[in-house]
XYZ file of C-alpha atoms in Angstrom:
497
model
C 2.216 1.694 37.642
C 5.792 1.345 36.410
C 8.975 1.455 38.314
C 12.516 2.944 37.467
C 15.333 0.090 37.518
C 18.539 1.226 39.105
C 20.602 -1.474 37.445
C 22.629 0.538 34.902
C 25.810 0.298 33.276
C 27.195 3.939 32.885
C 25.953 4.455 29.124
C 22.581 2.966 30.006
C 22.158 5.379 33.091
C 22.470 8.435 30.586
C 19.763 6.849 28.572
C 17.471 6.360 31.250
C 17.843 10.095 32.225
C 16.913 10.937 28.635
C 13.784 8.893 28.923
C 12.717 10.278 32.191
C 13.179 13.908 30.635
C 11.190 12.890 27.662
C 8.067 11.998 29.788
C 8.729 8.409 30.881
C 9.220 8.956 34.373
C 8.571 5.652 36.413
C 9.585 3.405 33.588
C 11.721 0.327 33.760
C 14.941 1.358 31.554
C 17.173 -1.721 31.285
C 18.411 -4.071 28.979
C 17.522 -7.998 29.108
C 21.112 -9.020 28.945
C 22.497 -6.462 31.351
C 23.994 -8.987 33.663
C 24.901 -11.284 30.812
C 27.100 -8.279 29.162
C 29.196 -7.911 32.260
C 30.242 -11.636 31.849
C 31.422 -11.238 28.569
C 33.447 -8.015 29.192
C 37.179 -8.835 27.959
C 38.097 -8.736 31.845
C 35.925 -11.546 32.666
C 36.579 -13.970 29.876
C 39.220 -16.141 31.549
C 41.070 -13.129 32.561
C 42.026 -12.395 28.844
C 40.810 -9.686 26.476
C 38.299 -11.314 24.107
C 39.660 -11.925 20.483
C 38.104 -10.431 17.478
C 35.279 -7.685 16.805
C 36.473 -4.168 16.365
C 32.925 -2.523 16.402
C 30.782 -1.637 19.310
C 29.499 -4.060 21.698
C 25.746 -4.688 20.833
C 23.583 -2.459 22.885
C 19.949 -4.003 23.451
C 17.485 -1.337 23.493
C 16.558 0.302 26.928
C 13.050 -1.472 27.794
C 10.019 -0.102 29.615
C 8.213 -2.854 31.729
C 4.876 -2.859 33.320
C 4.591 -3.501 36.833
C 1.115 -4.840 38.169
C -0.395 -5.680 34.971
C -0.074 -2.043 33.293
C 2.717 -0.362 31.245
C 2.387 3.368 31.489
C 4.622 5.052 28.762
C 4.717 8.150 26.875
C 6.068 8.492 23.310
C 7.410 12.002 21.940
C 7.621 12.190 18.263
C 10.104 14.988 17.002
C 12.606 15.589 14.520
C 16.247 15.456 16.263
C 19.864 15.119 15.016
C 20.923 11.772 16.889
C 23.299 8.911 16.597
C 22.569 6.888 13.571
C 24.844 3.969 12.839
C 28.432 5.875 12.625
C 27.070 8.962 11.850
C 25.037 12.048 13.538
C 21.811 12.719 11.389
C 18.459 14.442 11.777
C 15.931 11.467 12.316
C 12.102 11.370 13.067
C 12.562 9.965 16.615
C 10.621 8.403 19.335
C 11.777 10.169 22.716
C 14.853 11.667 21.087
C 16.320 8.306 19.911
C 16.654 6.525 16.362
C 16.444 3.074 18.398
C 13.532 3.592 20.874
C 12.902 1.820 24.148
C 11.278 -1.750 23.876
C 7.941 -2.105 25.496
C 7.920 -5.516 27.727
C 4.564 -6.807 28.664
C 2.771 -9.924 29.571
C -0.317 -11.670 28.423
C -3.352 -9.910 29.859
C -1.679 -6.989 30.494
C -2.702 -3.358 29.587
C -0.707 -0.750 27.764
C -1.600 3.190 28.465
C 0.459 4.871 26.165
C 0.255 8.796 25.244
C 1.544 9.614 21.885
C 2.516 13.553 21.564
C 3.547 14.698 17.863
C 5.901 17.684 17.726
C 6.696 17.225 14.103
C 4.933 19.229 11.152
C 3.151 16.071 9.939
C 0.476 14.080 11.105
C 1.140 10.754 12.778
C -0.164 7.801 14.359
C 0.782 4.590 15.820
C 0.352 0.913 15.122
C 1.295 -1.854 17.657
C 2.323 -4.286 14.848
C 1.107 -8.159 15.286
C -0.501 -7.273 18.794
C -4.194 -9.063 19.012
C -5.855 -6.277 20.317
C -8.984 -4.129 19.221
C -8.746 -2.240 16.145
C -11.098 0.191 17.756
C -10.223 3.479 19.825
C -8.528 3.924 22.026
C -6.482 0.808 20.851
C -5.171 -0.035 17.403
C -7.128 2.257 15.240
C -4.723 3.217 12.337
C -7.377 5.654 10.772
C -6.659 8.248 13.514
C -4.390 11.440 12.719
C -2.401 13.112 15.337
C -1.430 16.271 14.177
C 1.437 18.773 15.206
C 1.054 19.648 19.017
C -1.769 17.230 19.792
C -1.436 14.154 22.145
C -3.632 10.906 21.630
C -3.878 8.117 24.739
C -3.856 4.889 23.368
C -5.036 1.966 25.749
C -4.609 -1.558 24.656
C -5.751 -4.571 26.797
C -3.748 -7.736 25.671
C -5.882 -10.847 26.029
C -4.756 -13.585 28.834
C -3.885 -16.188 26.025
C -1.807 -13.645 24.059
C 0.780 -15.272 22.120
C 4.186 -14.633 23.555
C 7.044 -13.274 21.413
C 8.569 -10.295 19.449
C 6.151 -7.498 18.061
C 7.092 -3.967 17.301
C 5.431 -0.394 16.974
C 5.552 2.276 14.139
C 3.741 5.047 12.088
C 0.637 4.070 9.884
C -0.125 7.595 9.254
C -2.061 7.455 5.848
C 0.307 8.122 2.762
C 3.387 8.614 5.220
C 4.061 5.468 6.918
C 7.316 4.778 4.326
C 8.826 8.285 5.299
C 8.184 7.900 8.901
C 9.336 4.535 9.343
C 12.402 5.163 7.471
C 12.919 8.345 9.312
C 12.998 6.445 12.759
C 9.660 5.892 13.772
C 9.735 2.006 14.853
C 10.469 0.248 17.901
C 10.042 -3.366 19.524
C 7.506 -4.711 21.779
C 8.125 -8.355 23.812
C 5.329 -10.271 25.138
C 7.016 -11.830 27.825
C 6.579 -15.816 28.278
C 8.386 -17.343 25.347
C 10.943 -19.120 27.377
C 8.540 -21.053 29.713
C 8.253 -23.439 26.931
C 11.787 -24.284 26.780
C 13.495 -27.206 28.973
C 14.432 -25.652 32.298
C 18.262 -25.765 31.597
C 17.140 -22.969 28.843
C 14.929 -20.910 30.798
C 17.617 -18.228 31.734
C 19.704 -17.928 28.736
C 21.248 -14.655 27.344
C 18.461 -12.800 25.134
C 19.413 -10.124 22.464
C 16.963 -8.050 20.335
C 18.398 -7.869 16.838
C 16.205 -5.116 15.408
C 17.115 -4.259 11.631
C 16.661 -0.825 10.664
C 18.196 0.828 7.500
C 18.622 4.387 6.295
C 19.616 6.266 3.390
C 21.222 9.689 3.574
C 20.571 13.205 2.430
C 22.743 15.902 3.442
C 22.893 15.731 7.353
C 19.554 13.775 7.567
C 18.165 10.754 7.171
C 16.296 10.620 3.495
C 12.570 10.106 4.017
C 11.120 11.423 0.643
C 11.335 10.419 -2.188
C 12.437 6.830 -1.212
C 13.782 4.475 -3.892
C 13.924 0.960 -2.540
C 16.804 -0.178 -4.406
C 19.128 2.988 -3.674
C 22.345 2.163 -1.523
C 21.357 1.955 2.259
C 22.952 1.595 5.552
C 21.802 -1.150 7.383
C 22.080 -1.210 11.263
C 21.140 -3.589 14.361
C 19.717 -1.628 17.181
C 20.712 1.647 15.376
C 24.333 0.491 15.622
C 26.679 -0.115 12.719
C 28.502 -3.795 12.581
C 27.952 -4.268 16.510
C 29.854 -7.047 18.147
C 27.500 -9.943 19.688
C 29.682 -12.279 21.970
C 28.408 -15.876 22.741
C 30.710 -18.506 24.523
C 31.402 -21.931 22.766
C 28.426 -24.331 23.339
C 26.157 -21.237 24.750
C 22.712 -21.040 23.709
C 21.090 -17.573 23.230
C 17.749 -16.110 22.273
C 17.857 -13.894 19.493
C 14.944 -11.644 18.604
C 15.240 -11.018 14.732
C 12.915 -8.127 13.783
C 12.979 -6.185 10.465
C 11.540 -2.842 11.537
C 12.729 -0.984 8.715
C 10.186 0.498 5.653
C 10.829 -1.391 2.651
C 13.784 -3.890 2.374
C 14.114 -7.739 2.766
C 16.759 -9.618 4.449
C 18.134 -12.749 3.731
C 19.941 -13.698 7.096
C 23.062 -16.146 7.613
C 25.360 -16.788 10.296
C 27.919 -19.183 8.547
C 28.533 -22.314 10.656
C 25.640 -21.833 12.594
C 21.727 -22.441 12.182
C 18.787 -20.488 13.483
C 16.359 -22.507 15.441
C 13.318 -20.843 15.029
C 11.085 -20.890 17.917
C 8.549 -18.204 17.140
C 7.210 -16.560 14.023
C 5.754 -12.843 14.045
C 5.286 -13.283 17.923
C 3.531 -16.737 17.898
C 5.204 -19.856 19.334
C 5.874 -22.710 16.841
C 4.282 -26.269 17.277
C 7.804 -27.890 16.437
C 10.955 -25.982 16.390
C 12.863 -25.894 12.973
C 16.512 -25.094 11.951
C 17.439 -22.961 9.034
C 20.855 -22.214 7.605
C 19.370 -18.759 6.170
C 16.144 -16.744 7.088
C 14.233 -14.740 4.676
C 12.664 -11.907 6.635
C 10.273 -9.667 4.714
C 9.654 -6.100 5.770
C 8.097 -6.164 9.169
C 8.624 -10.005 9.837
C 10.012 -11.394 12.910
C 11.693 -14.486 13.989
C 12.747 -15.759 17.429
C 15.538 -18.077 17.099
C 18.219 -19.893 19.349
C 21.823 -19.687 18.332
C 24.216 -21.733 19.574
C 28.125 -20.719 20.012
C 30.580 -22.941 17.921
C 34.275 -23.004 18.264
C 36.221 -19.870 19.324
C 36.603 -17.389 16.531
C 34.833 -14.462 14.743
C 31.794 -14.608 12.357
C 29.531 -12.228 10.553
C 25.906 -12.258 10.778
C 25.106 -11.257 7.241
C 22.383 -10.626 4.823
C 22.579 -12.296 1.644
C 21.670 -10.960 -1.821
C 18.148 -11.092 -2.721
C 16.518 -10.311 -5.809
C 12.687 -9.085 -5.397
C 12.111 -9.582 -9.214
C 12.175 -7.975 -12.666
C 9.937 -4.942 -11.641
C 11.682 -5.195 -8.108
C 15.120 -4.558 -6.621
C 18.421 -6.269 -6.172
C 19.206 -6.174 -2.677
C 22.985 -6.543 -2.117
C 25.005 -8.670 0.484
C 25.662 -6.486 3.739
C 27.564 -7.371 7.089
C 25.217 -6.534 10.023
C 27.297 -7.498 13.050
C 30.377 -9.459 13.987
C 29.879 -12.616 16.410
C 32.667 -13.190 18.623
C 32.851 -16.699 20.117
C 34.956 -16.844 23.215
C 35.451 -17.425 26.849
C 34.686 -20.313 28.948
C 32.832 -23.181 26.999
C 29.405 -24.067 28.149
C 27.848 -27.624 27.972
C 25.844 -27.483 24.656
C 22.206 -28.233 25.269
C 20.212 -30.300 22.930
C 17.399 -28.178 21.520
C 14.055 -29.884 21.731
C 11.752 -30.445 18.630
C 8.278 -29.890 20.213
C 7.636 -26.555 21.203
C 4.351 -25.079 22.344
C 0.539 -25.767 21.487
C -0.884 -24.212 18.407
C -4.052 -24.220 16.685
C -4.382 -25.970 13.570
C -6.861 -24.485 10.875
C -6.344 -27.637 8.410
C -9.752 -29.259 9.254
C -11.409 -26.208 10.343
C -14.865 -25.319 8.858
C -14.772 -22.402 6.394
C -17.155 -19.967 6.484
C -16.191 -17.974 3.556
C -13.473 -17.789 0.627
C -11.982 -14.649 -0.757
C -9.375 -13.590 -3.110
C -7.244 -10.675 -3.469
C -4.860 -9.718 -6.125
C -1.938 -7.431 -6.183
C -1.180 -5.669 -9.438
C 0.765 -2.277 -10.113
C 0.935 -0.072 -13.068
C 3.913 -0.173 -15.304
C 5.903 2.782 -14.061
C 5.656 1.218 -10.557
C 4.231 4.260 -9.215
C 0.603 3.029 -8.290
C -0.392 -0.034 -6.421
C -3.769 -2.129 -6.506
C -5.492 -4.719 -4.763
C -8.345 -6.133 -6.764
C -7.733 -3.192 -9.130
C -8.372 -0.520 -6.616
C -6.284 1.854 -4.490
C -6.660 2.246 -1.042
C -9.641 4.628 0.324
C -9.982 4.547 4.215
C -13.669 5.625 3.760
C -14.700 2.551 1.674
C -14.769 -1.028 3.142
C -13.438 -3.621 0.716
C -13.879 -6.888 2.804
C -16.470 -7.911 5.483
C -15.678 -10.918 7.982
C -17.759 -12.386 10.765
C -16.244 -12.751 14.203
C -15.949 -16.430 15.464
C -15.511 -17.999 12.094
C -12.616 -19.073 10.058
C -11.992 -17.970 6.266
C -9.815 -19.055 3.500
C -8.192 -16.511 1.349
C -6.160 -16.804 -1.844
C -3.683 -13.783 -1.994
C -2.443 -13.792 -5.871
C 0.499 -11.561 -7.074
C 0.093 -10.944 -10.583
C 3.028 -8.322 -10.771
C 6.709 -8.814 -11.627
C 8.169 -8.269 -8.224
C 7.841 -9.705 -4.750
C 5.035 -8.207 -2.374
C 4.602 -9.053 1.335
C 0.952 -9.548 2.860
C 0.330 -8.289 6.194
C -3.096 -8.553 8.213
C -4.005 -6.512 11.529
C -5.747 -7.694 14.224
C -5.533 -11.253 13.731
C -2.548 -13.757 12.766
C -3.124 -16.304 10.046
C -2.126 -19.762 9.094
C 0.066 -20.069 5.897
C -1.661 -23.054 4.032
C 0.435 -23.078 0.706
C 2.864 -20.954 -1.342
C 2.627 -21.653 -5.083
C 0.793 -24.608 -4.305
C 2.966 -26.289 -2.056
C 1.567 -27.246 1.306
C 3.182 -25.488 4.431
C 3.882 -27.407 7.722
C 1.251 -26.818 9.941
C 3.559 -26.867 12.879
C 5.011 -23.764 12.045
C 2.964 -21.803 9.603
C 1.027 -18.943 11.619
C 2.318 -15.380 10.613
C 1.329 -11.763 10.417
C 3.261 -11.048 7.582
C 4.506 -13.086 4.745
C 6.089 -12.908 1.384
C 3.952 -13.398 -1.725
C 6.307 -14.534 -4.510
C 6.220 -12.725 -7.901
C 3.546 -14.190 -10.452
C 2.600 -16.690 -7.533
C 0.166 -16.880 -4.921
C -0.343 -17.959 -1.139
C -3.532 -19.308 0.809
C -4.347 -18.429 4.114
C -6.771 -19.202 6.724
C -7.793 -16.650 9.448
C -9.523 -17.296 12.548
C -11.264 -14.048 13.333
C -11.215 -14.776 17.406
C -11.824 -11.758 19.814
C -12.206 -8.378 18.058
C -14.584 -6.658 15.578
C -14.126 -3.230 13.742
C -12.652 -1.770 10.821
C -8.958 -2.565 10.304
C -6.510 -3.233 7.263
C -4.391 -5.708 5.028
C -1.726 -4.339 3.074
C 1.896 -5.094 1.283
C 4.143 -4.139 4.255
C 6.550 -2.746 1.591
C 5.322 0.664 2.795
C 6.386 2.354 -0.329
C 3.676 -0.107 -1.970
C 1.294 0.612 0.781
C 1.522 4.325 0.772
C 0.928 4.308 -2.993
C -2.023 2.267 -2.876
C -1.656 -1.373 -2.012
C -3.778 -1.640 1.144
C -7.471 -2.478 1.616
C -10.003 -1.891 4.726
C -11.606 -5.093 6.229
C -14.396 -4.794 8.791
C -15.019 -7.669 11.254
C -18.498 -7.707 12.085
C -20.559 -9.465 15.161
C -22.350 -12.583 14.201
C -25.685 -12.053 12.214
C -24.724 -9.141 10.773
C -25.759 -8.401 7.143
C -22.653 -8.317 4.860
C -23.007 -6.239 2.031
C -19.363 -5.238 0.998
C -17.541 -6.414 -1.783
C -15.081 -9.581 -1.018
C -18.110 -11.272 0.712
């Protein structure tokens, strides 16, 4: 069962009522920083208005939280005119919102989720990064939910499931890009990340920084055809340039998540550093700090950010060039960070963090190679010379084994690599070894004319699943393959053995 929270600011009360009307009765709808937000209001910052920041205060998405080990929820997919950034546009929404509720669960929980499709295109749901079964009724991306139909998903998280930030989105064959660009994406949080921090940081303020972008066509979000390099509007939690407040010396947890269809972000906060504590939902073994973070399409970083001197700063994405055959992504402001209020003692951020499996010395059961290529026009994309066919099995792997894969990018633009069902350890990029204390991902960039080497431990689940470029334009145009994870002692006859 789930329960309904009554701790709402007025605006969140309206959201909660809307969620209930959409079929989410009983869901906990609150924001993780609800009480913190009150502490940062202008009236409570030393009795004086806070300085800087002309945009709206950042609104973390409402949340649906499980109770007694079960989260029950309904997602209704429909086309509606909603607030998107500073405009009202037609979007493909989950429960009537461009930024739908966050699903918050714990390791060992079960998610019972019913999706109802009220649009004229088939759709489905993928719980990106969750280590759950790829078989129905769990994370089977081969199903198709047509207009007027409902499908009941049941996901059982292992008790040792990693804690961090994940997301959910459409994975409909050949329609992933337009549906995610249109609005079909939201956040999943697997709770428990803070327990690896020292006690002084167990109850720090937490913010979701969900990065979504949209192009405009008339009074609607443009969904087809999508040009990756076209001007786009970047949002945080569906807001245009919201204000994030932090006290001098304060430590906050930011869940940075790229949940748009195609573009990359190169995140930078002048004068501050991102202390990475989890990547793609998996806690790191050793915390590391970065001035800038490259966040490929679909990637997530859970980071600690500390407030500096009082003043105003910009969370920005820096220019990024994906290559001669790719796109030049321009610089843009994402949010205004206002530092003010009563200073807090600056906490020393530890170096060691969470236990993490290291596959460096693992016994390798098989080695595989996959190669990204594309046609000259950039309209067809291949893995090992083939475009996606859901009826064909391209690779077969055995449960309980560790494999080493080389992913080579023989094109003149960057691609990303995403594996369903299991995370992987990034061993090297262009021949340079990666630090094993923070090298576990589910999505990474594969540089143009370069290569990465990964190792995968196929842990818990068998079944047909996929791997692909998570630039969804490229996925929809062919850059995806089928992987069948089989029980031990099963004959392997598929290509890619």
